[in-house]
């Protein structure tokens, strides 16, 4: 297994009127290709900030972020957009589908920004929707299907570009326990079948247990990094 | 690339049909107003220049001047000072091509049970040449007829219609002011003059006949005006000067005396008129472009609202790979498509309204390619100009802020 992403002394400050407030403090982390990592931590521990940086939506204040060997921490906006388009797939807590576009159009959308022709876009989106079990609702609109189904659409959208890295931010946060379990099983399958690297942020111990490795953040620092099974939350508290 | 983004732009517009339509309506009204107003302006311009041209080209009109008697100015032509012999003298000038001494007056014409009041012009054979007027049936009168007192007449279309209906007037005898006249020819249709008179409502008779038989008794041998056609446009000004000198000499006017005639250079009149009507076109177009401008502000307003409302959508698009340029292009495409659609519909509406105005309200309109293309180009430019700021605003959003936005 090769390294997919490396963080070296990564720091992130937020500018406020009272001066810069450090959110991430000198974080170092390596994730191998094909790993399934859960990032946990209480609110304010910096896990969302870390997620945004990993997803190239935000850039670090200090330190290095190497994605597939390239230092993406210092890339200009349009290069970051290219990395997001080609290397990363996002799954959000609130699904973030376009409500007025059909499921096929939603799933095909990332391919628009890869300049892929309409016919191929729709074919790939359709087969991806079939893979997540939504082959019957291709032309439905997102508000007309259930939350669990919407999250499946979002996963299909993240997968359609065949990215190296899938980032999921509280993917079960808006779902009931049973549906959440289904979604997590789907993630596990994807990781196992296609060897895609998965990084998932959650505050739920049960959700994290689907991953193989757990990174626990506390106050902007890594507090625990190891197998999920060996982690005892009580130790933190 | 543009094609994929075009699809996204069209999908976004389709998702908000009513708003898209209302925005396009603003542009539609603006473009339609511009097209209609310019059509009216140009129609008027064309009408005016046509009616001046219908009087004849390279034309100088000399009228008996305003004589001063006891300090009171009379109107031009009230007291004829020009004579047939003045006209003959003018025709000797090298730069004069055609010279038509003319008397005019109102006459009552009778044919069978019908009678009609019209204008009679007594003139010579040059008159029709100067006015570029043709005889469509029968014949013109000859120089010898013009200079003798024979009672022959050429009828305008309107007079022929009023007196004869469908009957062929040529060879028939009519009574003009009680004297019998032989109709020898029918004039071509000429339409309205600049003053709005129907130029087809007249008859033409030989000058001498008119002077002696119709309204001659008071002013023997005098004419109310002389129409002169110069040999070329370049001859107009020198000819005007030589006629002026010639007439002063012939009328024995000393250096201090005022002219007892007046020369009108129709080329100058035509130039002035086209300047005025050209200004009218520009003015109408300018007023109409205000509404196009307002429509553009409407676009900007809607696009600003749209950008704010779709902040989250923009964030999603950026997260899944859209670059700033992609977002900019999409929003710019949306506003350009809206204005283009509004522009095309506006051109169609403007042309339609112009046709309706011509048909129903007797407004002169002329539609030429230039203002139509210009209006279309301007509407696209409006789309780019007023769409650029909102599109830029959309593209400059930070993806994390846009995603976090609760709309």
PDB file of C-alpha atoms in Angstrom, chain B residues 294-396:
ATOM      1  CA  UNK B 294     -33.804  49.583 -17.213  1.00  0.00           C
ATOM      2  CA  UNK B 295     -34.265  46.029 -18.493  1.00  0.00           C
ATOM      3  CA  UNK B 296     -30.532  45.480 -18.035  1.00  0.00           C
ATOM      4  CA  UNK B 297     -30.741  46.667 -14.451  1.00  0.00           C
ATOM      5  CA  UNK B 298     -33.602  44.210 -14.018  1.00  0.00           C
ATOM      6  CA  UNK B 299     -31.305  41.417 -15.205  1.00  0.00           C
ATOM      7  CA  UNK B 300     -28.633  42.463 -12.758  1.00  0.00           C
ATOM      8  CA  UNK B 301     -31.125  42.663  -9.920  1.00  0.00           C
ATOM      9  CA  UNK B 302     -32.503  39.197 -10.615  1.00  0.00           C
ATOM     10  CA  UNK B 303     -29.053  37.714 -11.051  1.00  0.00           C
ATOM     11  CA  UNK B 304     -27.927  39.208  -7.733  1.00  0.00           C
ATOM     12  CA  UNK B 305     -30.920  37.668  -5.978  1.00  0.00           C
ATOM     13  CA  UNK B 306     -30.316  34.436  -7.819  1.00  0.00           C
ATOM     14  CA  UNK B 307     -26.677  34.291  -6.766  1.00  0.00           C
ATOM     15  CA  UNK B 308     -27.568  34.836  -3.109  1.00  0.00           C
ATOM     16  CA  UNK B 309     -30.409  32.358  -3.265  1.00  0.00           C
ATOM     17  CA  UNK B 310     -28.205  29.755  -4.903  1.00  0.00           C
ATOM     18  CA  UNK B 311     -25.197  30.260  -2.641  1.00  0.00           C
ATOM     19  CA  UNK B 312     -25.457  26.714  -1.370  1.00  0.00           C
ATOM     20  CA  UNK B 313     -25.795  25.361  -4.901  1.00  0.00           C
ATOM     21  CA  UNK B 314     -22.643  27.256  -5.851  1.00  0.00           C
ATOM     22  CA  UNK B 315     -20.885  25.715  -2.851  1.00  0.00           C
ATOM     23  CA  UNK B 316     -21.983  22.226  -3.879  1.00  0.00           C
ATOM     24  CA  UNK B 317     -20.837  22.764  -7.446  1.00  0.00           C
ATOM     25  CA  UNK B 318     -17.462  23.997  -6.236  1.00  0.00           C
ATOM     26  CA  UNK B 319     -17.075  21.078  -3.810  1.00  0.00           C
ATOM     27  CA  UNK B 320     -17.626  18.544  -6.555  1.00  0.00           C
ATOM     28  CA  UNK B 321     -15.135  20.140  -8.899  1.00  0.00           C
ATOM     29  CA  UNK B 322     -16.427  23.375 -10.453  1.00  0.00           C
ATOM     30  CA  UNK B 323     -13.708  25.986 -10.843  1.00  0.00           C
ATOM     31  CA  UNK B 324     -14.350  29.699 -10.382  1.00  0.00           C
ATOM     32  CA  UNK B 325     -14.315  30.055 -14.134  1.00  0.00           C
ATOM     33  CA  UNK B 326     -17.009  27.352 -14.487  1.00  0.00           C
ATOM     34  CA  UNK B 327     -19.272  29.186 -12.047  1.00  0.00           C
ATOM     35  CA  UNK B 328     -18.598  32.531 -13.727  1.00  0.00           C
ATOM     36  CA  UNK B 329     -19.320  31.061 -17.140  1.00  0.00           C
ATOM     37  CA  UNK B 330     -22.553  29.439 -16.028  1.00  0.00           C
ATOM     38  CA  UNK B 331     -24.006  32.582 -14.490  1.00  0.00           C
ATOM     39  CA  UNK B 332     -22.831  34.715 -17.385  1.00  0.00           C
ATOM     40  CA  UNK B 333     -24.398  32.279 -19.830  1.00  0.00           C
ATOM     41  CA  UNK B 334     -27.659  32.492 -17.933  1.00  0.00           C
ATOM     42  CA  UNK B 335     -27.863  36.248 -18.219  1.00  0.00           C
ATOM     43  CA  UNK B 336     -26.714  36.277 -21.848  1.00  0.00           C
ATOM     44  CA  UNK B 337     -29.248  33.617 -22.828  1.00  0.00           C
ATOM     45  CA  UNK B 338     -32.014  35.529 -21.079  1.00  0.00           C
ATOM     46  CA  UNK B 339     -31.098  38.767 -22.827  1.00  0.00           C
ATOM     47  CA  UNK B 340     -30.595  37.042 -26.166  1.00  0.00           C
ATOM     48  CA  UNK B 341     -33.995  35.377 -25.948  1.00  0.00           C
ATOM     49  CA  UNK B 342     -35.498  38.679 -24.828  1.00  0.00           C
ATOM     50  CA  UNK B 343     -33.671  40.404 -27.672  1.00  0.00           C
ATOM     51  CA  UNK B 344     -34.962  38.064 -30.371  1.00  0.00           C
ATOM     52  CA  UNK B 345     -38.507  38.183 -29.005  1.00  0.00           C
ATOM     53  CA  UNK B 346     -38.179  41.963 -28.678  1.00  0.00           C
ATOM     54  CA  UNK B 347     -37.098  42.350 -32.297  1.00  0.00           C
ATOM     55  CA  UNK B 348     -40.065  40.260 -33.432  1.00  0.00           C
ATOM     56  CA  UNK B 349     -42.402  42.266 -31.194  1.00  0.00           C
ATOM     57  CA  UNK B 350     -40.933  45.573 -32.364  1.00  0.00           C
ATOM     58  CA  UNK B 351     -41.326  44.650 -36.038  1.00  0.00           C
ATOM     59  CA  UNK B 352     -44.842  43.395 -35.341  1.00  0.00           C
ATOM     60  CA  UNK B 353     -45.767  46.635 -33.577  1.00  0.00           C
ATOM     61  CA  UNK B 354     -44.255  48.661 -36.404  1.00  0.00           C
ATOM     62  CA  UNK B 355     -46.400  46.782 -38.924  1.00  0.00           C
ATOM     63  CA  UNK B 356     -49.482  47.281 -36.762  1.00  0.00           C
ATOM     64  CA  UNK B 357     -48.653  50.991 -36.395  1.00  0.00           C
ATOM     65  CA  UNK B 358     -48.361  51.340 -40.156  1.00  0.00           C
ATOM     66  CA  UNK B 359     -51.530  49.399 -40.863  1.00  0.00           C
ATOM     67  CA  UNK B 360     -53.779  50.815 -38.170  1.00  0.00           C
ATOM     68  CA  UNK B 361     -52.487  54.245 -37.263  1.00  0.00           C
ATOM     69  CA  UNK B 362     -51.005  55.436 -40.568  1.00  0.00           C
ATOM     70  CA  UNK B 363     -47.575  55.844 -38.978  1.00  0.00           C
ATOM     71  CA  UNK B 364     -44.698  55.649 -41.404  1.00  0.00           C
ATOM     72  CA  UNK B 365     -42.223  52.974 -40.422  1.00  0.00           C
ATOM     73  CA  UNK B 366     -39.172  51.562 -42.104  1.00  0.00           C
ATOM     74  CA  UNK B 367     -37.338  48.505 -40.822  1.00  0.00           C
ATOM     75  CA  UNK B 368     -33.743  48.107 -41.881  1.00  0.00           C
ATOM     76  CA  UNK B 369     -31.272  45.416 -40.893  1.00  0.00           C
ATOM     77  CA  UNK B 370     -28.887  47.756 -39.117  1.00  0.00           C
ATOM     78  CA  UNK B 371     -30.991  48.829 -36.102  1.00  0.00           C
ATOM     79  CA  UNK B 372     -32.363  45.300 -35.724  1.00  0.00           C
ATOM     80  CA  UNK B 373     -28.888  43.776 -35.589  1.00  0.00           C
ATOM     81  CA  UNK B 374     -27.755  46.604 -33.376  1.00  0.00           C
ATOM     82  CA  UNK B 375     -30.613  46.018 -30.946  1.00  0.00           C
ATOM     83  CA  UNK B 376     -29.747  42.318 -30.819  1.00  0.00           C
ATOM     84  CA  UNK B 377     -26.072  43.060 -30.274  1.00  0.00           C
ATOM     85  CA  UNK B 378     -26.899  45.584 -27.584  1.00  0.00           C
ATOM     86  CA  UNK B 379     -29.134  43.117 -25.776  1.00  0.00           C
ATOM     87  CA  UNK B 380     -26.327  40.550 -25.703  1.00  0.00           C
ATOM     88  CA  UNK B 381     -23.941  43.245 -24.517  1.00  0.00           C
ATOM     89  CA  UNK B 382     -26.453  44.220 -21.824  1.00  0.00           C
ATOM     90  CA  UNK B 383     -26.535  40.578 -20.710  1.00  0.00           C
ATOM     91  CA  UNK B 384     -22.762  40.434 -20.436  1.00  0.00           C
ATOM     92  CA  UNK B 385     -22.431  43.864 -18.855  1.00  0.00           C
ATOM     93  CA  UNK B 386     -25.138  43.463 -16.237  1.00  0.00           C
ATOM     94  CA  UNK B 387     -24.500  39.748 -15.762  1.00  0.00           C
ATOM     95  CA  UNK B 388     -20.797  40.082 -15.163  1.00  0.00           C
ATOM     96  CA  UNK B 389     -20.951  41.551 -11.677  1.00  0.00           C
ATOM     97  CA  UNK B 390     -23.365  38.961 -10.223  1.00  0.00           C
ATOM     98  CA  UNK B 391     -21.526  36.142 -12.007  1.00  0.00           C
ATOM     99  CA  UNK B 392     -18.243  37.375 -10.608  1.00  0.00           C
ATOM    100  CA  UNK B 393     -19.757  37.610  -7.175  1.00  0.00           C
ATOM    101  CA  UNK B 394     -20.891  33.994  -7.472  1.00  0.00           C
ATOM    102  CA  UNK B 395     -17.506  32.799  -8.659  1.00  0.00           C
ATOM    103  CA  UNK B 396     -15.598  34.594  -5.920  1.00  0.00           C
TER     104      UNK B 396
END
